[in-house]
Amino acid sequence: MPNKFHQTQSITPDSIDLPVPDQEARLHCEQVTTHIRKKIEEIGGKISFAKYMDLALYAPGLGYYCAGLQKFGEKGDFITAPEISPLFSRCLANQCQQVLSTLNAPQILEFGAGSGIMAADILCELEQLNCLPEHYLILELSAELQQRQHQTIKKHVPHLLERVRWIHHWPEKPFNGVILANEVLDAMPVRRIQWQGDAIIERMVCWQDGFTWCDGDDINPEHLTFRHVTGYTSEYNEALDSWIKQAGDSLQNGMILAIDYGYNRQEYYHPQRSDGTLRCHYQHHAHNNPLILPGLQDITAHVDFTAVAQAAIAADLSVAGYTSQAFFLLANGLTERAEANYPETVPAQLQLAQQIKKLTMPDAMGETFKVIALTRNIDIPLTGFMMQDYRGRL
Ligand SMILES: C[S@@+](CC[C@H](N)C(=O)[O-])C[C@H]1O[C@@H](n2cnc3c(N)ncnc32)[C@H](O)[C@@H]1O
């Protein structure tokens, strides 16, 4: 069978039809596998799924985000909104402008900047809106991606490169401005859990001729009071509270804008979603087995936006808006921006129409992706939530 990777049984079971990794990729995958197996042995035979996900994605020099793979765009594994069209980032810039213009010496901090294209397009639009921030800070875990971001910004907006600073931890002194996180919360390691009778058990990862699931302790997370049938499996992001707290502590006045695919808690733990929300991406094939292709595939989990809102309130932030990506972009002038730069040739017009569809159609990113705004000392109705605000659903 041509379209399958049979070399190592532990890496891709026959049930998932995926492209065949080349020799170099297979060697890389073996190195990552060995690294994770060592950790499992060191810790006594099993590790939490959060630990597995952390190693598979972020082990220095080895993990998916840290080892120089293509990842983003047509030649990579998945496409994020800023890679689909600059219109996404321009609309975000519009929302930033509304907040930045009310602040003294404002800055932007982008967390997890991927290829750097969102930073480049936002800076470009803010320049046109005459609202450039003093600095555009990027907090990026992956050294390899930091380099790529530098190249992208240098290529697209070389005259603005001097405003961009790469930082390695949250700023020590709170600043005025905006914190942006697009498709970052879904890339944070999550705990995998399973309802068994009255208990919620943690699902762990162990090794038996390949990575495999095994039971851990009874952990009953306090915030999960739903009752489900035995076998119902899902996940939760234990690190979310501390991320929101750190982002909040970094802001003197301003807004945190997080965009990601996710649901409110009721939808997240809906009885029909009985195998959770884990999603993996390998060369534009999506599937839900995170235990294969370690280091070669992206692993994500949807965001529980109720958890985001609760963490924000605990961190003394206001939940200033929650809506779908489609409503947020339209309210920030998506149509007007598309019209203003309407291309002349028919192929380019068709391409633009496709891009807008991907960003806004409910069955593409429009409804699956949500935008949440968390603010500190900002008391204006935010443009992006004026068409539709779903805060009541959180
Ligand atoms: C799915 S990518 C999204 C990239 C980009 N925001 C976009 O929309 O194209 C996740 C990004 O978050 C970064 N990241 C994940 N965890 C991080 C952490 N703890 N600190 C800093 N960056 C992190 C990854 O390296 C990567 O750049």
PDB file of N, CA, C and O in Angstrom, residues 46 91 102 112 144 223 228 238 247 314 348:
ATOM      1  N   LYS A  46       5.437   5.204  33.451  1.00  0.00           N
ATOM      2  CA  LYS A  46       4.383   5.967  32.763  1.00  0.00           C
ATOM      3  C   LYS A  46       4.526   7.458  33.038  1.00  0.00           C
ATOM      4  O   LYS A  46       5.007   7.863  34.098  1.00  0.00           O
ATOM      5  N   CYS A  91      -7.388  42.849  10.343  1.00  0.00           N
ATOM      6  CA  CYS A  91      -8.568  43.047  11.199  1.00  0.00           C
ATOM      7  C   CYS A  91      -8.161  43.055  12.675  1.00  0.00           C
ATOM      8  O   CYS A  91      -8.671  43.839  13.465  1.00  0.00           O
ATOM      9  N   THR A 102      -5.839  54.489  23.106  1.00  0.00           N
ATOM     10  CA  THR A 102      -6.270  55.059  24.395  1.00  0.00           C
ATOM     11  C   THR A 102      -5.140  55.021  25.432  1.00  0.00           C
ATOM     12  O   THR A 102      -5.319  55.470  26.555  1.00  0.00           O
ATOM     13  N   GLY A 112       3.908  33.232  21.128  1.00  0.00           N
ATOM     14  CA  GLY A 112       3.890  32.114  20.165  1.00  0.00           C
ATOM     15  C   GLY A 112       3.613  32.594  18.755  1.00  0.00           C
ATOM     16  O   GLY A 112       2.530  32.431  18.228  1.00  0.00           O
ATOM     17  N   GLU A 144      14.313  28.036  16.956  1.00  0.00           N
ATOM     18  CA  GLU A 144      14.257  27.927  15.497  1.00  0.00           C
ATOM     19  C   GLU A 144      13.183  28.861  14.936  1.00  0.00           C
ATOM     20  O   GLU A 144      13.383  29.548  13.942  1.00  0.00           O
ATOM     21  N   HIS A 223     -13.124  21.476  38.942  1.00  0.00           N
ATOM     22  CA  HIS A 223     -14.046  22.247  38.119  1.00  0.00           C
ATOM     23  C   HIS A 223     -14.902  21.352  37.215  1.00  0.00           C
ATOM     24  O   HIS A 223     -15.802  21.849  36.557  1.00  0.00           O
ATOM     25  N   HIS A 228     -20.515  11.432  33.585  1.00  0.00           N
ATOM     26  CA  HIS A 228     -20.507  10.805  32.264  1.00  0.00           C
ATOM     27  C   HIS A 228     -20.443   9.291  32.417  1.00  0.00           C
ATOM     28  O   HIS A 228     -20.049   8.790  33.473  1.00  0.00           O
ATOM     29  N   GLU A 238      -4.295  22.218  32.510  1.00  0.00           N
ATOM     30  CA  GLU A 238      -3.988  22.584  33.890  1.00  0.00           C
ATOM     31  C   GLU A 238      -3.143  23.866  33.963  1.00  0.00           C
ATOM     32  O   GLU A 238      -3.148  24.571  34.971  1.00  0.00           O
ATOM     33  N   ALA A 247      -0.033  36.524  32.031  1.00  0.00           N
ATOM     34  CA  ALA A 247      -0.354  37.527  31.010  1.00  0.00           C
ATOM     35  C   ALA A 247      -0.994  38.739  31.686  1.00  0.00           C
ATOM     36  O   ALA A 247      -0.635  39.888  31.399  1.00  0.00           O
ATOM     37  N   ALA A 314     -10.308  35.406  38.101  1.00  0.00           N
ATOM     38  CA  ALA A 314      -9.436  35.147  39.259  1.00  0.00           C
ATOM     39  C   ALA A 314      -8.186  36.032  39.203  1.00  0.00           C
ATOM     40  O   ALA A 314      -7.608  36.361  40.232  1.00  0.00           O
ATOM     41  N   ALA A 348      -7.023  36.086  -9.051  1.00  0.00           N
ATOM     42  CA  ALA A 348      -6.746  36.700  -7.745  1.00  0.00           C
ATOM     43  C   ALA A 348      -8.045  36.983  -6.985  1.00  0.00           C
ATOM     44  O   ALA A 348      -8.106  36.851  -5.758  1.00  0.00           O
TER      45      ALA A 348
END
